[in-house]
Each structure stands twice: as C-alpha cells, then as structure tokens.
Short mmCIF file of C-alpha atoms in Angstrom, two decimals:
data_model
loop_
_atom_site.label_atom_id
_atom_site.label_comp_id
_atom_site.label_asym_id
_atom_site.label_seq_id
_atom_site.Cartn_x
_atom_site.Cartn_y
_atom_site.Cartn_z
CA UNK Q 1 116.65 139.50 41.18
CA UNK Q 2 118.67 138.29 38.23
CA UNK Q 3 122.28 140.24 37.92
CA UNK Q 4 122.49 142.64 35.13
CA UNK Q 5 125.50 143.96 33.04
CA UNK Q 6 125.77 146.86 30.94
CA UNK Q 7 128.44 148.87 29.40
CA UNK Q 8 130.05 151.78 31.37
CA UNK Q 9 129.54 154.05 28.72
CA UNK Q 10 128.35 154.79 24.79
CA UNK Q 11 128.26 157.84 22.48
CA UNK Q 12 125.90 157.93 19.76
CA UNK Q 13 125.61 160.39 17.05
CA UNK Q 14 122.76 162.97 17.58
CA UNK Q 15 119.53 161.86 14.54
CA UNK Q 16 121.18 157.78 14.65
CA UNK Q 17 119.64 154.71 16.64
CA UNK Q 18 121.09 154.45 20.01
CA UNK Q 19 121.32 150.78 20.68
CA UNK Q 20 122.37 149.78 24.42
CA UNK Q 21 123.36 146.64 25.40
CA UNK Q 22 122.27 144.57 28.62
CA UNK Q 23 123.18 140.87 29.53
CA UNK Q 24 121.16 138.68 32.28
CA UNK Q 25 122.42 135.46 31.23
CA UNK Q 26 120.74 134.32 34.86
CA UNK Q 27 117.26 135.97 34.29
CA UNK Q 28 114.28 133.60 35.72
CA UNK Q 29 111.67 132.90 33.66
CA UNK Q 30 109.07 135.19 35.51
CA UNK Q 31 111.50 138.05 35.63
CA UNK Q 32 110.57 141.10 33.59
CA UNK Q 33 113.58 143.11 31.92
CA UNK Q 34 113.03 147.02 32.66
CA UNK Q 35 114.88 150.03 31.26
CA UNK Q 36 114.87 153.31 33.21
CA UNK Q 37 117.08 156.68 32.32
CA UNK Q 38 118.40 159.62 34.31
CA UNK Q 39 119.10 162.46 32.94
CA UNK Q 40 121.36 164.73 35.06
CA UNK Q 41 120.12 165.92 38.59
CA UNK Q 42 116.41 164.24 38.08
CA UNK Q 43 114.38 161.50 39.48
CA UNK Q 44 114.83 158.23 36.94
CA UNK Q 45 112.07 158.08 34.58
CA UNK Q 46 110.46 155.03 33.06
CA UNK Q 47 111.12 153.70 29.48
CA UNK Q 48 109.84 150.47 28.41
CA UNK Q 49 109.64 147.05 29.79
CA UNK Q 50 109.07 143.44 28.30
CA UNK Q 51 109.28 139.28 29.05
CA UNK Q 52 109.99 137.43 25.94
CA UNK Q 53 108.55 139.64 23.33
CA UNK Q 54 110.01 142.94 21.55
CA UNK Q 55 108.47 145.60 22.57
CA UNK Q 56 107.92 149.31 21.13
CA UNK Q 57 106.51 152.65 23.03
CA UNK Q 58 106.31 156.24 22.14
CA UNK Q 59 109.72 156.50 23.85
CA UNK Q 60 111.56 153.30 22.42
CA UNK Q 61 112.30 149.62 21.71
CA UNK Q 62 113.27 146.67 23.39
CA UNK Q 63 114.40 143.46 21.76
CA UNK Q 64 114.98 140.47 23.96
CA UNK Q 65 116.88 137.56 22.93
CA UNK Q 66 115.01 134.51 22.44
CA UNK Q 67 117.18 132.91 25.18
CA UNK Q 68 116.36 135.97 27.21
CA UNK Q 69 120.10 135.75 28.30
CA UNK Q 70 120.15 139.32 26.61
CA UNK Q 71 118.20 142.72 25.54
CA UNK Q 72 118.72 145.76 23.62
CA UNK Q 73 117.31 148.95 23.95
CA UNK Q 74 116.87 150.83 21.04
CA UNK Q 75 116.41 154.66 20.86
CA UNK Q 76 115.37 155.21 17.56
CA UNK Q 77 116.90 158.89 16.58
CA UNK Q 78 118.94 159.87 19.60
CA UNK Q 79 118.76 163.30 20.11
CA UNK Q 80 120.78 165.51 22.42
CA UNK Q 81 117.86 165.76 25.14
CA UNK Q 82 118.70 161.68 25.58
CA UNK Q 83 121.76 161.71 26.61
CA UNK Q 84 121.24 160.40 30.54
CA UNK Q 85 122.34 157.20 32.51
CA UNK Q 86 120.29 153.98 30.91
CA UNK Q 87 119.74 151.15 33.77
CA UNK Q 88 118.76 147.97 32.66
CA UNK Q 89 117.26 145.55 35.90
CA UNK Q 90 115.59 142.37 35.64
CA UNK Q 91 112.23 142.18 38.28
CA UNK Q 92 109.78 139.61 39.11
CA UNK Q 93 106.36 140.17 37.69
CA UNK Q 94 103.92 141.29 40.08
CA UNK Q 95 104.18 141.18 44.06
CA UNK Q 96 106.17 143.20 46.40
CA UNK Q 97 109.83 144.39 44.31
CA UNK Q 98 112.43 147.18 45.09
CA UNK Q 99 114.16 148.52 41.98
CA UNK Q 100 117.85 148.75 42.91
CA UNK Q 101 120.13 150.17 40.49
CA UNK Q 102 123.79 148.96 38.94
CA UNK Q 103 126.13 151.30 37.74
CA UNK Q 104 123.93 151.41 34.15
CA UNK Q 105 125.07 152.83 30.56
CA UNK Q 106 125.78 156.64 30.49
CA UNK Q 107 124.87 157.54 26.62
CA UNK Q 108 126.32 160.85 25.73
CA UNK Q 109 124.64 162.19 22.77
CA UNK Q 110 126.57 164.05 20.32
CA UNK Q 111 125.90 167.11 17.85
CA UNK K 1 101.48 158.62 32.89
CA UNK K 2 101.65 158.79 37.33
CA UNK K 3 103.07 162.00 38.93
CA UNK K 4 105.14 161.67 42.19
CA UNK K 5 106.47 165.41 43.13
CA UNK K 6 108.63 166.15 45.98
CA UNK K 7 109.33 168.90 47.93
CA UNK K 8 111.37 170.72 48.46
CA UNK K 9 113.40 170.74 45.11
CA UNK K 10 116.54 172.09 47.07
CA UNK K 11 117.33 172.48 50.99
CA UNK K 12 120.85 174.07 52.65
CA UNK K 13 120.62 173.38 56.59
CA UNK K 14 122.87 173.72 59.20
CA UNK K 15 124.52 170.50 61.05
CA UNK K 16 123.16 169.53 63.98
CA UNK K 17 119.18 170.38 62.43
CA UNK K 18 116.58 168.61 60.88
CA UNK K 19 114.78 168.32 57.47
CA UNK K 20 111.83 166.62 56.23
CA UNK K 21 111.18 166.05 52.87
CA UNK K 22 107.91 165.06 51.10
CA UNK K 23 107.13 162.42 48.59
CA UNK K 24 103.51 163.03 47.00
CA UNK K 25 101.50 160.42 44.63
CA UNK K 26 99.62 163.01 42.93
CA UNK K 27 97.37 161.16 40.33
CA UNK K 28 97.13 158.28 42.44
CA UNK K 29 97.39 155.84 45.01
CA UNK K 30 100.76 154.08 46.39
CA UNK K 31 100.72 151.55 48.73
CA UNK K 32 104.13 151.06 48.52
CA UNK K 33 107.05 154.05 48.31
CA UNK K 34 110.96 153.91 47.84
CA UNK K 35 113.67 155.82 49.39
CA UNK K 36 116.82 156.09 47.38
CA UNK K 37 119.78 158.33 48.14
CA UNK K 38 122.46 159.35 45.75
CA UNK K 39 126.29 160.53 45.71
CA UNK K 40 127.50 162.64 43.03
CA UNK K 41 128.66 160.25 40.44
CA UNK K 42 126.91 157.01 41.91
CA UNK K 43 124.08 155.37 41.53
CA UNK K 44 120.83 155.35 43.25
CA UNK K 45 121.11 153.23 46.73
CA UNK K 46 118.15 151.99 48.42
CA UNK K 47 117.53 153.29 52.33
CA UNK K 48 114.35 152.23 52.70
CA UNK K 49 110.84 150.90 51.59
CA UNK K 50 107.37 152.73 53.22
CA UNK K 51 103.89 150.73 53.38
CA UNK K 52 101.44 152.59 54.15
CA UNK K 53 99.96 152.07 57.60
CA UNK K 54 103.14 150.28 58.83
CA UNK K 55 106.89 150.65 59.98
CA UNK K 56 109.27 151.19 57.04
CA UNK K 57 111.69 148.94 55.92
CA UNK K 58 115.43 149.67 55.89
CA UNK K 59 118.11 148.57 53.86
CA UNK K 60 121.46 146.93 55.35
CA UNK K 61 123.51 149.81 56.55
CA UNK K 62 120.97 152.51 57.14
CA UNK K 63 119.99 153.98 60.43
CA UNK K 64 116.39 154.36 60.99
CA UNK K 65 116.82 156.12 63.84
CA UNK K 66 118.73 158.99 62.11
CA UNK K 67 116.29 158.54 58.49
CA UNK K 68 112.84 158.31 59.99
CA UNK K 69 109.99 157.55 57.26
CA UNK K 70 106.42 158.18 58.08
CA UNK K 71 103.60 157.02 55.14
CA UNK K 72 100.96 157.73 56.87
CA UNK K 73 98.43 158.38 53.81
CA UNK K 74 98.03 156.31 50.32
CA UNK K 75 99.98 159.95 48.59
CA UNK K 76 102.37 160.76 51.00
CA UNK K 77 105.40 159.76 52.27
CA UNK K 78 107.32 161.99 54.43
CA UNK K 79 111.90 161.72 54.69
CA UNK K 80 113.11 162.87 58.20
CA UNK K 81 116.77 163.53 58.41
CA UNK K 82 117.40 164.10 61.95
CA UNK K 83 120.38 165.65 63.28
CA UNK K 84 122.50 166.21 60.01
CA UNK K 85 125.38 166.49 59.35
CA UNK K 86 127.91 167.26 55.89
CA UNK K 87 128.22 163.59 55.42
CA UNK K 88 124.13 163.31 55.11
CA UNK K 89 124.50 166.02 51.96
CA UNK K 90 123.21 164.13 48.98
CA UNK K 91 119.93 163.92 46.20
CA UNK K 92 117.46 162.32 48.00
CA UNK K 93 114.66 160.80 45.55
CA UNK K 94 111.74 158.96 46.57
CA UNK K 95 109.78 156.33 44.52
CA UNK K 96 105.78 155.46 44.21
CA UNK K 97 104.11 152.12 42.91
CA UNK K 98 100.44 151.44 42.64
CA UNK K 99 98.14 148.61 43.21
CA UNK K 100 97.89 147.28 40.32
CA UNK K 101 101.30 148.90 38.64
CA UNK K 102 104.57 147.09 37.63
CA UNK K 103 106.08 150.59 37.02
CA UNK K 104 107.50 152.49 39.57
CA UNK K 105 107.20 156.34 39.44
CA UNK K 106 110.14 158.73 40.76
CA UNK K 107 109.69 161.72 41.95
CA UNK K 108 112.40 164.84 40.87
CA UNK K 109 114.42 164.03 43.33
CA UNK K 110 115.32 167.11 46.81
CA UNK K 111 119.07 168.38 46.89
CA UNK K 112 120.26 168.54 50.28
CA UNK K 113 123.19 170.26 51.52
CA UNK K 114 124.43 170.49 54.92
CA UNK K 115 126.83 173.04 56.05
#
C-alpha cells in the first residue's frame, strides 16, 4: 500500500470548513484513498472514500488531485463533536486488504 | 450502515489470568475480521487478521500463542489473551469486512487493564 503523509495536528474554528491535508505522491493507480476518524476512546469510524473523482457523503468531502499525488478532506462546518484523529490510507480496490494506520491528523475543534 | 459490537466494553483482570473478548458482525456477514491493539497516545497496530474457517494470521511481532483468535462463525470472532500480564493492558478493537464491502467496520473497541 502506497505511503501516506498527513499533518500531526490542525485546529479549526467550531461552524468553519475543516480542510485536512494528505499526500501519496506514490499512490498506484488501482489504489483507493480512504479517510477514517477516531474520536477519543472509540473504534475508528468510516468517512468517505474515492479514486480519481471528488466525492461528497452525508458526513463530508473528498477532493483528489488530478495527479492523485494528493487529497483533501473537507468537513464542511466543523463542529465540536468532530474533533477526533483523521487517518488518511491509500488501499487497493477489491481483494484481500488490512487497513493499517499512520500516525493521522488530530483536528481539535474549537468553540 | 454495518454494526460490529464488542464485548465487553471494559475488563480489569488479574496477571497471570485470561480474557476473551468478542467481536460480533451484527447486520451481517464477515468473512474476514481485524485485530488491532492500541497504546494510549498511538495509533492502531495490527495483531492479527481472522478468516473464517481457518488459522488467523499474525502480524510481525505478535505471539499467537499468547493472542489466540478463534472465527469460528461468519459474526463472530473471539480475542483470547492468555496469561496476562500489565504490559498486555491496552484498547483492544476488532474490525469486520463483508463480501462484497470495501469498507471496513470497527467495532467500539474493549479496555483492558491488568493489575
């Protein structure tokens, strides 16, 4: 699975658009970029996945460089119930996979 | 969306004992199921992955003899931790994928504490 990078760590103003970064400059082309969160002391919970094209889901969006070196996440009015860990890994579509996690993006909402 | 519970939520045992925790599809069938451990402040690591029907998998680094995994229906995957000790205290949380799923599904996650 391609290498992902994300920053350590991002405040966002509580009502704004959270926007978190993720680079996978070595992504293959059949590799799927997925965002997870955890929020405090619970299992990580499913966001929003995509290939080449944006995406959008009750829960948020995800814009993927043309490239597809690069994504962004987009929360579209953070609120406080948000803030969590955000992990960004790149998987293979289809077919036996193990998510494994990096150290991800902790996004601390704030009043 | 898929349910995966866990149970228990929370478990204190003594060293030296045992503890099984349960991983449950409840909505629907996974073939395959994940065993992550976590540290406080870390991030998830892998221990092992649990066909059903068939030995588990470990991860570099984990014992199997001391972590046994048994997945012996298409909803249930059951976390042995035999002979524990302080070190072994840490948020166990297990994973679920489907057939015909790209998404894995976590469960809550079981708090274990060894004194």
């Amino acid at each position: 699975d391609a290498k992902t990078t994300q920053p350590t760590s991002m405040d966002c103003a509580e009502g704004r658009a959270a926007n978190l970064p993720c680079n996978h400059s070595t992504i293959s082309g059949n590799e799927y970029v997925y965002w997870y969160r955890q929020i405090h002391s619970q299992g990580p919970q499913y966001i929003i996945h995509g290939l080449k094209n944006n995406e959008t889901n009750e829960m948020a969006s995800l814009i993927i460089t043309e490239d597809r070196k690069s994504s962004t996440l987009i929360l579209p009015h953070a609120t406080l119930r948000d803030t969590a860990v955000y992990y960004c890994i790149a998987l293979y579509s289809g077919g036996y996979q193990k998510v494994t996690f990096g150290i991800g993006t902790k996004l601390q909402v704030i009043p | 969306g898929a349910v995966v519970s866990q149970h228990p939520s929370r478990v204190i045992c003594k060293s030296g004992t045992s503890v099984k925790i349960e991983c449950r599809s409840l909505d629907f069938q996974a073939t395959t199921m994940f065993w992550y451990r976590q540290f406080p402040k870390q991030s998830l690591m892998l221990m092992a992955t649990s066909n059903e029907g068939s030995k588990a998998t470990y991860e570099q680094g984990v014992e199997k003899d001391k972590f046994l995994i048994n997945h012996a229906s298409l909803t249930l995957s059951t976390l042995t931790v035999t002979s524990a000790h302080p070190e072994d205290s840490s948020f166990y949380i297990c994973s679920a994928r489907g057939l015909a799923e790209y998404e894995q599904y976590f469960g809550p996650g079981t708090r274990l504490t060894v004194t």
